[in-house]
CSV table of C-alpha atoms and ligand atoms in Angstrom, one decimal:
chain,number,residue,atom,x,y,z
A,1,UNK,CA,0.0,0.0,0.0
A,2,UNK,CA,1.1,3.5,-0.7
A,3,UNK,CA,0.9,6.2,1.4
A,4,UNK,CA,-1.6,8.4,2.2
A,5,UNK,CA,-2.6,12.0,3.2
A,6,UNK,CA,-6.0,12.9,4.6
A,7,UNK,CA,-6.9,16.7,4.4
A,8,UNK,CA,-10.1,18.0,5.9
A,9,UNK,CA,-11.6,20.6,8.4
A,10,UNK,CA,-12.1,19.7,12.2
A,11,UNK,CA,-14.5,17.0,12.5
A,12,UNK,CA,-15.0,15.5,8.9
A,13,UNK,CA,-13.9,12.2,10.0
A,14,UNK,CA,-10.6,12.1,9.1
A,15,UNK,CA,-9.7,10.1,12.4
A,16,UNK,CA,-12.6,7.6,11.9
A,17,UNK,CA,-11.3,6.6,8.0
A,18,UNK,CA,-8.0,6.5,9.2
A,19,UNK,CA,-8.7,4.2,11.8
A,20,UNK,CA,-10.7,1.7,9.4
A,21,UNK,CA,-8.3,2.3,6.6
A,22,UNK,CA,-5.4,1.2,9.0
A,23,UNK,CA,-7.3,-1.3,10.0
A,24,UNK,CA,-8.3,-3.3,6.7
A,25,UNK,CA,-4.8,-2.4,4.9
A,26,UNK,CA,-2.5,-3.2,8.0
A,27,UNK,CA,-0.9,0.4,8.1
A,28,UNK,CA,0.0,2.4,11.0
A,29,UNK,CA,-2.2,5.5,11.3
A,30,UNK,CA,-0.4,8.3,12.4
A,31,UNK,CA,-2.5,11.3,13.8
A,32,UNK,CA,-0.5,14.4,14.7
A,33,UNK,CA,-3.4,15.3,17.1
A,34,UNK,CA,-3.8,12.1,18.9
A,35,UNK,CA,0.5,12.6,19.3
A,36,UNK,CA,0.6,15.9,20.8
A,37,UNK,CA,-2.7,15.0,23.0
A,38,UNK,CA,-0.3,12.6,24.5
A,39,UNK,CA,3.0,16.1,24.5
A,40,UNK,CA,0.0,17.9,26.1
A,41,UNK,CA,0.2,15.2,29.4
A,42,UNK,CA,2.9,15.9,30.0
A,43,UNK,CA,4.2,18.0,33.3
A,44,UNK,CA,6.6,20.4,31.0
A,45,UNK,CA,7.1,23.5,29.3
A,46,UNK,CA,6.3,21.9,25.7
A,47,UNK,CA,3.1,20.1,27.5
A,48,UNK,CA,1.6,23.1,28.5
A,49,UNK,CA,2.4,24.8,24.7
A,50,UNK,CA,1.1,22.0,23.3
A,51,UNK,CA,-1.9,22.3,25.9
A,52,UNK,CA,-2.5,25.9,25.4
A,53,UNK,CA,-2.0,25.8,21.6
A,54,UNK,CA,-4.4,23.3,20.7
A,55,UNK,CA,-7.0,24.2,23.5
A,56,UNK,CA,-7.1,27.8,21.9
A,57,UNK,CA,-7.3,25.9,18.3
A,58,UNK,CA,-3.8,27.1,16.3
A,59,UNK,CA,-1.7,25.4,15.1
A,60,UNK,CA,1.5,24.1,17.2
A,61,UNK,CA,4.9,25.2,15.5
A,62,UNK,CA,5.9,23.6,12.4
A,63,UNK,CA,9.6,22.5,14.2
A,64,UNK,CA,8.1,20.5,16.5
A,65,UNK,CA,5.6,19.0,14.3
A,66,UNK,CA,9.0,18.2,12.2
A,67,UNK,CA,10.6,16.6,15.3
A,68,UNK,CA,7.8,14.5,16.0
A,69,UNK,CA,6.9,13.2,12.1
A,70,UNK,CA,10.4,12.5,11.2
A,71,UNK,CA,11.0,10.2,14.0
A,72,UNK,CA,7.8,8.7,13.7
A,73,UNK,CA,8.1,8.0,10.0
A,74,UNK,CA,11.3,6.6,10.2
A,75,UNK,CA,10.1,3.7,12.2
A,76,UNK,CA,10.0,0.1,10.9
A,77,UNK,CA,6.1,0.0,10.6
A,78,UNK,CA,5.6,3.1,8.3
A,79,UNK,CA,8.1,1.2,5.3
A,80,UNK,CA,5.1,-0.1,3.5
A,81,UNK,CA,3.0,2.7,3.8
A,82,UNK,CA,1.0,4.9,6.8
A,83,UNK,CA,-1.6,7.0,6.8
A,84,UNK,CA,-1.2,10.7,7.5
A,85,UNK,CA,-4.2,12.0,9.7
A,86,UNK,CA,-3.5,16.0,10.2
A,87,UNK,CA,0.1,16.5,8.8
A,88,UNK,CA,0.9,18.3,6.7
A,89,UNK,CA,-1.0,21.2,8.1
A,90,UNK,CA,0.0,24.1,6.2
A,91,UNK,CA,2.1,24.7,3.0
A,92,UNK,CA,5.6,25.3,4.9
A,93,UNK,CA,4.7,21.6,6.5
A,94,UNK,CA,4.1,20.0,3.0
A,95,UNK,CA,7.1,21.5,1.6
A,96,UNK,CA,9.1,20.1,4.3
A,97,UNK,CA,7.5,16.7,3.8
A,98,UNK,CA,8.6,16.3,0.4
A,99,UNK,CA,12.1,16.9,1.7
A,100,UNK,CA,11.3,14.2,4.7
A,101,UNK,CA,9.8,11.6,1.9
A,102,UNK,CA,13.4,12.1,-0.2
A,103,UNK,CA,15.7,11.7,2.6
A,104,UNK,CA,13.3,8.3,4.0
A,105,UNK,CA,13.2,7.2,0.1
A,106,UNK,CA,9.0,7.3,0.5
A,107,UNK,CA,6.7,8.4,-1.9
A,108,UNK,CA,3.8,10.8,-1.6
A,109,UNK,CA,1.3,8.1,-2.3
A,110,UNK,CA,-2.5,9.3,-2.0
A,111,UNK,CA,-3.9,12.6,-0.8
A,112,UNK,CA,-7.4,12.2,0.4
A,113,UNK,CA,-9.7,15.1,0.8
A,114,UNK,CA,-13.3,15.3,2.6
A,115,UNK,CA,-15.4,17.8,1.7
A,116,UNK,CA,-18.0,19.0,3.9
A,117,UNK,CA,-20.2,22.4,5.2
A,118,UNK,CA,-19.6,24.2,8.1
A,119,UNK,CA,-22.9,23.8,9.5
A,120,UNK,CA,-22.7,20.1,9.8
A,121,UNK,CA,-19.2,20.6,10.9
A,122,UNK,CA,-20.3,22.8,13.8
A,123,UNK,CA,-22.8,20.2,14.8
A,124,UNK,CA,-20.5,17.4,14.7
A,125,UNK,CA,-17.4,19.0,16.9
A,126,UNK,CA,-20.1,19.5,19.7
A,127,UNK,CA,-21.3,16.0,19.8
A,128,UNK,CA,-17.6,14.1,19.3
A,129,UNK,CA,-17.0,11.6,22.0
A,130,UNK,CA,-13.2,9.9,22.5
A,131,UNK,CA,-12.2,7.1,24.0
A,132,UNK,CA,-9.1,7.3,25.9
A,133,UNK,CA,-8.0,4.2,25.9
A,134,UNK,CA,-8.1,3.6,21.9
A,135,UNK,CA,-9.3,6.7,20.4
A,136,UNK,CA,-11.9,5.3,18.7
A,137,UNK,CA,-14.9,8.3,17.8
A,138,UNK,CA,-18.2,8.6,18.5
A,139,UNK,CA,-20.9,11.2,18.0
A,140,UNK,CA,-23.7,11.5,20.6
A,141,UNK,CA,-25.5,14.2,17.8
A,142,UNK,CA,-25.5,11.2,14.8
A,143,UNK,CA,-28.0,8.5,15.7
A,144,UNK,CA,-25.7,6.1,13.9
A,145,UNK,CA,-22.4,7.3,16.0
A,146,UNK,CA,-23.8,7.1,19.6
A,147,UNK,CA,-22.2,4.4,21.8
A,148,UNK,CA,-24.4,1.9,22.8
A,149,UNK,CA,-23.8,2.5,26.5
A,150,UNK,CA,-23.5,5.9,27.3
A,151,UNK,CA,-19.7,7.2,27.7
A,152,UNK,CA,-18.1,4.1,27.3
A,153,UNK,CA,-16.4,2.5,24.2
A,154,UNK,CA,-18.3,-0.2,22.4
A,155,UNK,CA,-14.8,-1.8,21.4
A,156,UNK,CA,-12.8,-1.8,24.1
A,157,UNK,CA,-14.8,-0.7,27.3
A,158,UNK,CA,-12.8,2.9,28.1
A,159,UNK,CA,-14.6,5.9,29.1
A,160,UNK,CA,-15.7,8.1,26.6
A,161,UNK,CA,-14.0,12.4,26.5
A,162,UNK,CA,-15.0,15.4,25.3
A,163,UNK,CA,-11.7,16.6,23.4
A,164,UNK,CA,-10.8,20.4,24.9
A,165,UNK,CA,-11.1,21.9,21.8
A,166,UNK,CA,-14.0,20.7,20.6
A,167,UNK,CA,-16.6,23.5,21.8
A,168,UNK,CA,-18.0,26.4,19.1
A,169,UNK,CA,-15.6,29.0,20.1
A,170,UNK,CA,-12.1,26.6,19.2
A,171,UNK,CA,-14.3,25.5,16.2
A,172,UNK,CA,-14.6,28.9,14.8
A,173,UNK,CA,-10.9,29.4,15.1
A,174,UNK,CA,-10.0,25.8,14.0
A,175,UNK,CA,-12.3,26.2,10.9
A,176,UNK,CA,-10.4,29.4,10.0
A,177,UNK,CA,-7.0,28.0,10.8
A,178,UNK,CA,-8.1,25.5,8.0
A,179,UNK,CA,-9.1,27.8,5.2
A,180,UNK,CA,-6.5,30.1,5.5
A,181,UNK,CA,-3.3,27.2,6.0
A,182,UNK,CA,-4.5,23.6,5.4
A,183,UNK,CA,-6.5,24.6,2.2
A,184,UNK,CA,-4.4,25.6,0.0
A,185,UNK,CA,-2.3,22.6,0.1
A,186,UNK,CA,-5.3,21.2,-2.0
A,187,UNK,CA,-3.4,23.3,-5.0
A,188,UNK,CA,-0.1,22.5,-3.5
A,189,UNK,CA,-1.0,18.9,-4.3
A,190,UNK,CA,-3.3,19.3,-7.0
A,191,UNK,CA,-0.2,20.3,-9.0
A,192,UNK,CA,0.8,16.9,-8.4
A,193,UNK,CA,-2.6,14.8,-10.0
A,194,UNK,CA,-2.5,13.4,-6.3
A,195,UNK,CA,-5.8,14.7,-4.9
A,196,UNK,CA,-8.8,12.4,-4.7
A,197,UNK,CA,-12.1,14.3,-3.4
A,198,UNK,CA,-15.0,12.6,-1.3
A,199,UNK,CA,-18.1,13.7,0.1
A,200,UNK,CA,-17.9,14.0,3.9
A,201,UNK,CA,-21.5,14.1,4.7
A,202,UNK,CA,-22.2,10.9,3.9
A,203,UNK,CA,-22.3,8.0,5.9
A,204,UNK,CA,-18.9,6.5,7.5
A,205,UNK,CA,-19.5,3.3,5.6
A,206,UNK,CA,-20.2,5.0,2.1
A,207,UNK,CA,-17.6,7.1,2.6
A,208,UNK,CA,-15.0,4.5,3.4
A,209,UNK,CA,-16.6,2.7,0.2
A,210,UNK,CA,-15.6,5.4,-1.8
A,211,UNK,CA,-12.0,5.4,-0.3
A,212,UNK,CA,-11.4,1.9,-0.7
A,213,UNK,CA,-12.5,2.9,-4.3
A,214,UNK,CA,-10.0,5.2,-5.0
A,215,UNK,CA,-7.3,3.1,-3.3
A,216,UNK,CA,-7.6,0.0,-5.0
A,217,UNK,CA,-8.1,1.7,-8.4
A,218,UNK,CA,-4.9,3.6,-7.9
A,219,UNK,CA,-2.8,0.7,-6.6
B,301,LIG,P1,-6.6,17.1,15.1
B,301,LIG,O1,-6.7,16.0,16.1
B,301,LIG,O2,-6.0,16.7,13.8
B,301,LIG,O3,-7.9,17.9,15.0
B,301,LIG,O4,-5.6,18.1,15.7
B,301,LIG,C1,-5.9,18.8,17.0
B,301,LIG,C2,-5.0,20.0,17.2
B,301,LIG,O5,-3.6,19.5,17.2
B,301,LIG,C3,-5.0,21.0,16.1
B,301,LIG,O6,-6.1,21.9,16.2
B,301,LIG,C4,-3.6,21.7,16.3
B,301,LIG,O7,-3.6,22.6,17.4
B,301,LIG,C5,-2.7,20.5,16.6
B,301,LIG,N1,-2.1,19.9,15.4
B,301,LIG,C6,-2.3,18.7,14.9
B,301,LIG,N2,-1.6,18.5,13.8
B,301,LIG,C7,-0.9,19.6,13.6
B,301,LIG,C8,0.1,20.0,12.6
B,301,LIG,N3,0.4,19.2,11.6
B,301,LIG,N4,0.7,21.2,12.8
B,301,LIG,C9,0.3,22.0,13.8
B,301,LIG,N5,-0.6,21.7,14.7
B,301,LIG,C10,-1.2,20.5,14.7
């Protein structure tokens, strides 16, 4: 399997199609969030950055994000392909990816892109449930997303979070965040003939149909 890049705003479901990606193609799925919610634990000066930075919904600096992908990319698990769920952010981030993919002799692979409306966004960040022992998503405002017991994980039994940025205020700065940086690397990458566009409203299932779609076309 080749690589692949998800880009979408906060809340399209970028972490759910990951996960099931990862899941039936045996790839890791690195999230950038889900790494620096672990930085943000932490009792130190980069924790409570990381803590205050994504709380407030900008974007943490592009050197540590470096730090962190570089390593994580250059473990044994990502040499036959890993999904990329919220890097690269911006354009400075994907230009420096390209140079990170030349020196770990990787290729781009896929760039995925969700496509969905604010309004259904806005609804969506207020009902996200996480479960902190796997990080599997739920969504207590889509009848098909609730848990079957309420705050706990159907798959592995951990008690379900409400992530600190995801409340209207951080939304509205996290949505702008995304138009102004993370868009335009749609044309960064466009340039390429790399960008495959799905519909983000639909279901999870239909949507991950229409992945699967593109990825097995594209082998
Ligand atoms: P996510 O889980 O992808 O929604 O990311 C949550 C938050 O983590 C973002 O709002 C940013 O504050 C931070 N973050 C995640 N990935 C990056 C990145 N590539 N560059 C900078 N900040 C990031």
């Amino acid at each position: 399997m080749k690589n692949i890049i998800f880009i979408a705003p906060p809340a399209a479901g970028k972490g759910t199609q990951s996960n099931l990606v990862a899941e039936k193609y045996h790839i890791p799925h690195i999230s950038t969030g889900d790494i620096l919610r672990e930085v943000m634990k932490e009792d130190s000066e980069i924790g409570e950055y990381v803590l205050e930075t994504i709380t407030g919904g900008g974007l943490v600096k592009d050197e540590i994000m470096y730090t962190l992908i570089e390593k994580r990319l250059g473990e044994e698990d990502c040499k036959n392909g890993y999904i990329l769920d919220g890097f690269p952010r911006n354009v400075e981030q994907a230009e420096k990816y390209d140079e990170i993919l030349a020196r770990l002799h990787q290729e781009l692979g896929y760039v995925i892109v969700l496509e969905i409306d604010e309004k259904t966004l806005a609804r969506r960040i207020t009902g996200r449930r996480i479960c902190e022992d796997c990080n599997a998503v739920y969504n207590i405002n889509v009848e098909s997303e609730t848990p079957e017991v309420e705050s706990i994980c159907d798959l592995c039994g951990g008690k379900l979070y409400q992530r600190s940025d995801d409340n209207l205020e951080a939304f509205q700065n996290r949505y702008q965040v995304y138009l102004e940086k993370t868009k335009p690397l749609l044309d960064y990458y466009e340039k390429e003939g790399k960008v495959f566009r799905v519909d983000g409203s639909q279901s999870i299932e239909v949507i991950f149909k229409k992945i699967t779609e593109i990825l097995e076309e594209a082998i």
